[in-house]
């Protein structure tokens, strides 16, 4: 317990895993069954809520989708978490993947701590781990890589030329999260720095879901692959380990891939009445 906490409710910051609902942890499932309020991201399998959420829980969708214009503001999410917990409720903040990887957990933690509210952080299977496993690509396979780097291209300006050169020459496996649309730019930069042609690229869309797609190509013959539009969420794995996919792939690509997770623009058709509160918060944040 934290020494400055009040007698408020409690906040659970939990990862839901990358898509397959059976990758949810037992602890996260238990708290979903006890929750009074669940604030859930877009990238959470609908089956998780249908199977594990308490029938009495108020479910509020607070999804984000960069560049789509209808995302819930982070300040609104922080406010909702604190308001519900301050009423003595058990609040589960459910995030896709692992709660600590490329998320806004810091903002939410600060809001909870500043309000003196008790909390727990429950890890989940991160997208890189799930995608690699379901694509048959061991990220640090012996004799192929001794380390792995997790990156995002979201703020590409922080990656200077020296860093790109390092990425092009390292033997580490590289994983770019949330980078389907950025694939041409990422691959172009690594080509500029003469990346080893023995390294391959895996572009994985909707990993661990029934709609999973895996595309394997190399740096100097990938233009046709890059012209495809990858369904969100998608990530890129780069390195010699990608060559192992051919031997160890065990999940077939979806024959007719569709959106497994509802795009933000379509969420209005699946939201419950409770979610109108999220819109009200977002409007005044």
C-alpha positions as MATLAB code, in Angstrom:
seq = 'XXXXXXXXXXXXXXXXXXXXXXXXXXXXXXXXXXXXXXXXXXXXXXXXXXXXXXXXXXXXXXXXXXXXXXXXXXXXXXXXXXXXXXXXXXXXXXXXXXXXXXXXXXXXXXXXXXXXXXXXXXXXXXXXXXXXXXXXXXXXXXXXXXXXXXXXXXXXXXXXXXXXXXXXXXXXXXXXXXXXXXXXXXXXXXXXXXXXXXXXXXXXXXXXXXXXXXXXXXXXXXXXXXXXXXXXXXXXXXXXXXXXXXXXXXXXXXXXXXXXXXXXXXXXXXXXXXXXXXXXXXXXX';
ca = [
       0.000    0.000    0.000;
       1.097    3.592   -0.581;
       1.357    5.677    2.573;
      -0.643    8.643    1.232;
      -3.609    6.645   -0.086;
      -7.176    7.483    0.927;
     -10.130    5.130    1.358;
     -11.052    5.369   -2.311;
     -11.653    2.462   -4.639;
      -8.888    0.856   -6.628;
      -7.506    1.068  -10.158;
      -6.164   -1.932  -12.070;
      -3.977   -1.102  -15.060;
      -4.011   -4.343  -17.044;
      -2.724   -5.635  -20.364;
      -5.175   -7.656  -22.464;
      -2.604   -9.242  -24.768;
      -2.228   -8.745  -28.527;
      -5.500  -10.231  -29.765;
      -6.038  -13.909  -29.005;
      -8.412  -13.788  -25.998;
      -6.807  -16.901  -24.520;
      -3.588  -14.929  -23.999;
      -5.261  -12.863  -21.267;
      -3.639  -13.502  -17.887;
      -5.553  -15.215  -15.106;
      -5.085  -12.207  -12.843;
      -6.488   -9.761  -15.385;
      -9.447  -12.079  -15.992;
     -10.155  -12.233  -12.256;
     -10.211   -8.460  -11.912;
     -12.473   -8.080  -14.949;
     -14.946  -10.350  -13.204;
     -14.860   -8.129  -10.114;
     -14.817   -4.741  -11.837;
     -17.425   -2.044  -11.356;
     -16.087   -0.041  -14.299;
     -13.944   -1.134  -17.252;
     -12.275    1.438  -19.489;
     -11.139   -0.466  -22.561;
      -8.955    0.328  -25.546;
      -9.835   -0.356  -29.169;
      -7.202   -3.103  -29.430;
      -8.840   -5.467  -26.949;
     -10.528   -8.626  -28.211;
     -14.323   -8.311  -27.871;
     -14.362  -11.901  -26.619;
     -12.394  -10.888  -23.540;
     -15.145   -8.563  -22.378;
     -17.927  -10.955  -23.347;
     -16.290  -13.814  -21.474;
     -14.702  -12.206  -18.446;
     -16.342   -8.857  -17.652;
     -18.744   -8.733  -14.738;
     -22.328   -8.491  -16.054;
     -22.776   -5.543  -13.693;
     -19.719   -3.668  -14.936;
     -20.054   -0.388  -16.771;
     -17.945   -0.761  -19.915;
     -16.594    2.452  -21.397;
     -14.734    2.420  -24.719;
     -11.886    4.919  -24.758;
     -10.096    3.816  -27.904;
      -7.476    5.706  -29.845;
      -6.434    5.483  -33.470;
      -3.768    7.902  -34.594;
      -4.797   10.145  -37.448;
      -8.479    9.163  -37.377;
      -9.691   12.222  -35.472;
     -12.199   10.577  -33.126;
      -9.905    9.244  -30.413;
     -10.689    9.775  -26.749;
      -8.433   12.422  -25.240;
      -5.960   11.187  -22.665;
      -7.019   13.894  -20.223;
     -10.585   12.576  -20.428;
      -9.429    9.027  -19.700;
      -7.442   10.203  -16.691;
     -10.467   12.084  -15.390;
     -12.786    9.105  -15.763;
     -10.387    6.763  -13.981;
     -10.051    9.092  -11.007;
     -13.748    9.994  -10.822;
     -14.956    6.389  -10.745;
     -12.288    5.225   -8.318;
     -13.043    8.201   -6.064;
     -16.590    6.846   -5.751;
     -15.210    3.680   -4.176;
     -15.389    1.599   -7.369;
     -12.993   -1.015   -8.684;
     -11.828    0.375  -12.021;
     -10.038   -1.769  -14.598;
      -8.160    0.159  -17.265;
      -7.720   -2.466  -19.988;
      -5.103   -1.917  -22.674;
      -4.138   -4.005  -25.678;
      -0.846   -5.874  -25.433;
       1.246   -5.108  -22.377;
       0.238   -2.118  -20.326;
       3.782   -0.684  -20.203;
       4.751   -0.898  -23.894;
       4.136    2.239  -25.967;
       1.077    3.247  -23.977;
       0.054    6.266  -21.922;
       0.420    4.433  -18.635;
       2.608    7.197  -17.192;
      -0.171    9.789  -17.551;
      -2.669    7.451  -15.921;
      -0.315    6.469  -13.110;
       0.384   10.106  -12.313;
      -3.334   10.900  -12.189;
      -4.037    7.957   -9.887;
      -1.100    8.650   -7.567;
      -1.896   12.369   -7.373;
      -5.443   11.469   -6.322;
      -4.172    9.091   -3.625;
      -5.862    6.049   -5.161;
      -4.639    2.480   -4.721;
      -3.567    0.674   -7.885;
      -1.997   -2.437   -9.388;
      -0.181   -2.947  -12.690;
      -0.827   -6.289  -14.393;
       1.401   -7.138  -17.368;
       0.119   -8.668  -20.576;
       1.620  -10.392  -23.606;
       3.109   -7.592  -25.682;
       2.485   -7.429  -29.424;
       6.089   -8.223  -30.366;
       6.108  -11.397  -28.307;
       2.717  -12.542  -29.565;
       3.440  -11.717  -33.203;
       6.822  -13.429  -33.146;
       5.427  -16.575  -31.530;
       2.446  -16.848  -33.892;
       4.730  -16.239  -36.886;
       7.294  -18.850  -35.817;
      10.064  -16.270  -35.376;
      12.107  -16.715  -32.156;
      13.261  -13.152  -31.465;
      16.633  -14.063  -29.911;
      17.297  -17.450  -31.501;
      20.786  -18.753  -30.779;
      23.312  -17.917  -33.520;
      20.865  -15.447  -35.057;
      20.519  -12.652  -32.475;
      21.541  -11.983  -28.886;
      19.221   -9.057  -28.221;
      15.995   -7.467  -29.396;
      15.048   -3.798  -29.654;
      11.489   -2.504  -29.419;
      10.903    0.733  -31.304;
       8.143    2.884  -32.718;
       8.278    5.182  -35.728;
       5.609    7.444  -34.238;
       8.168   10.177  -33.475;
      10.617    9.518  -36.279;
      12.400   12.819  -35.703;
      14.163   11.417  -32.621;
      15.904    8.808  -34.808;
      18.934   10.637  -36.222;
      21.231    9.368  -38.970;
      23.692    7.881  -36.483;
      20.892    5.872  -34.927;
      19.669    4.632  -38.313;
      23.214    3.548  -39.141;
      23.361    1.637  -35.870;
      20.039   -0.057  -36.647;
      21.297   -1.039  -40.086;
      24.506   -2.608  -38.765;
      23.382   -4.229  -35.521;
      22.878   -7.970  -35.188;
      20.014   -7.330  -32.766;
      16.487   -8.194  -33.835;
      14.497   -4.992  -34.378;
      10.754   -4.684  -33.840;
       8.862   -1.581  -34.918;
       5.453   -1.287  -33.261;
       2.515    0.483  -34.921;
       4.433    0.813  -38.157;
       2.393   -0.699  -40.982;
       1.942    2.633  -42.764;
       5.549    3.615  -42.024;
       7.086    0.475  -43.553;
       8.302    2.174  -46.775;
      10.017    4.947  -44.797;
      11.625    2.546  -42.313;
      12.913    0.207  -45.002;
      14.102    3.123  -47.116;
      16.203    4.503  -44.254;
      17.787    1.124  -43.569;
      18.552    0.683  -47.264;
      20.294    4.059  -47.259;
      22.632    2.712  -44.603;
      23.348   -0.511  -46.506;
      21.641   -3.021  -44.260;
      22.891   -6.588  -44.683;
      20.840   -8.310  -47.433;
      20.903  -11.507  -45.347;
      18.420   -9.848  -43.013;
      14.751  -10.144  -43.842;
      11.577   -8.281  -42.994;
       8.401   -9.704  -41.491;
       5.331   -7.508  -41.684;
       2.661   -8.897  -39.386;
      -0.889   -7.567  -39.281;
      -3.465   -8.327  -36.559;
      -1.104  -10.761  -34.859;
      -2.542  -13.695  -32.868;
      -6.067  -13.085  -34.188;
      -7.981  -15.185  -36.763;
      -7.212  -12.356  -39.214;
      -3.428  -12.576  -38.830;
      -1.340  -11.983  -41.950;
       2.432  -12.458  -42.217;
       4.442  -11.177  -45.173;
       8.129  -12.053  -45.472;
      10.408  -10.186  -47.852;
      13.935   -8.812  -48.119;
      15.238   -5.283  -48.274;
      16.078   -5.203  -51.944;
      13.021   -6.906  -53.441;
      10.142   -5.677  -51.319;
       8.532   -2.828  -53.256;
       5.510   -4.913  -54.254;
       4.926   -6.014  -50.664;
       5.208   -2.437  -49.444;
       2.460   -1.317  -51.818;
      -0.056   -3.394  -49.853;
      -2.166   -1.763  -47.164;
      -1.730   -3.527  -43.850;
      -4.682   -3.656  -41.492;
      -4.057   -2.092  -38.096;
      -2.522   -3.086  -35.773;
       0.614   -4.171  -37.550;
       4.283   -4.361  -36.716;
       7.586   -5.064  -38.419;
      10.272   -7.528  -37.354;
      13.716   -7.100  -38.912;
      16.729   -9.381  -38.623;
      18.254  -12.733  -39.438;
      15.713  -14.448  -37.174;
      13.016  -13.710  -39.755;
      14.577  -16.401  -41.954;
      13.336  -18.948  -39.392;
       9.705  -18.272  -40.294;
       9.915  -20.560  -43.308;
      10.854  -23.511  -41.086;
       8.688  -22.808  -38.061;
       5.532  -21.026  -39.221;
       2.504  -22.775  -37.735;
      -0.360  -20.320  -38.323;
      -1.742  -19.848  -41.836;
      -2.560  -16.377  -43.124;
      -6.221  -15.402  -43.044;
      -7.835  -16.175  -46.402;
     -10.130  -13.152  -46.337;
      -8.660  -10.706  -43.803;
     -11.010   -8.182  -42.260;
     -10.753   -5.883  -39.270;
     -10.660   -7.980  -36.101;
     -10.674   -4.817  -33.987;
     -13.283   -2.223  -34.867;
     -11.786    0.943  -36.378;
     -12.578    4.026  -34.310;
     -14.823    5.317  -37.082;
     -17.062    2.258  -36.687;
     -17.127    2.026  -32.918;
     -20.374    3.964  -32.723;
     -22.261    0.921  -33.981;
     -21.030   -1.312  -31.163;
     -20.875    1.023  -28.176;
     -23.178    0.559  -25.215;
     -25.227    3.402  -23.777;
     -22.684    3.665  -20.989;
     -20.106    4.838  -23.489;
     -21.895    8.120  -24.065;
     -20.216    9.246  -20.870;
     -16.832    8.796  -22.541;
     -17.941   11.107  -25.331;
     -19.120   13.705  -22.804;
     -15.767   13.615  -21.027;
     -13.890   13.820  -24.318;
     -15.900   16.844  -25.368;
     -14.973   18.894  -22.339;
     -11.361   17.707  -21.903;
];
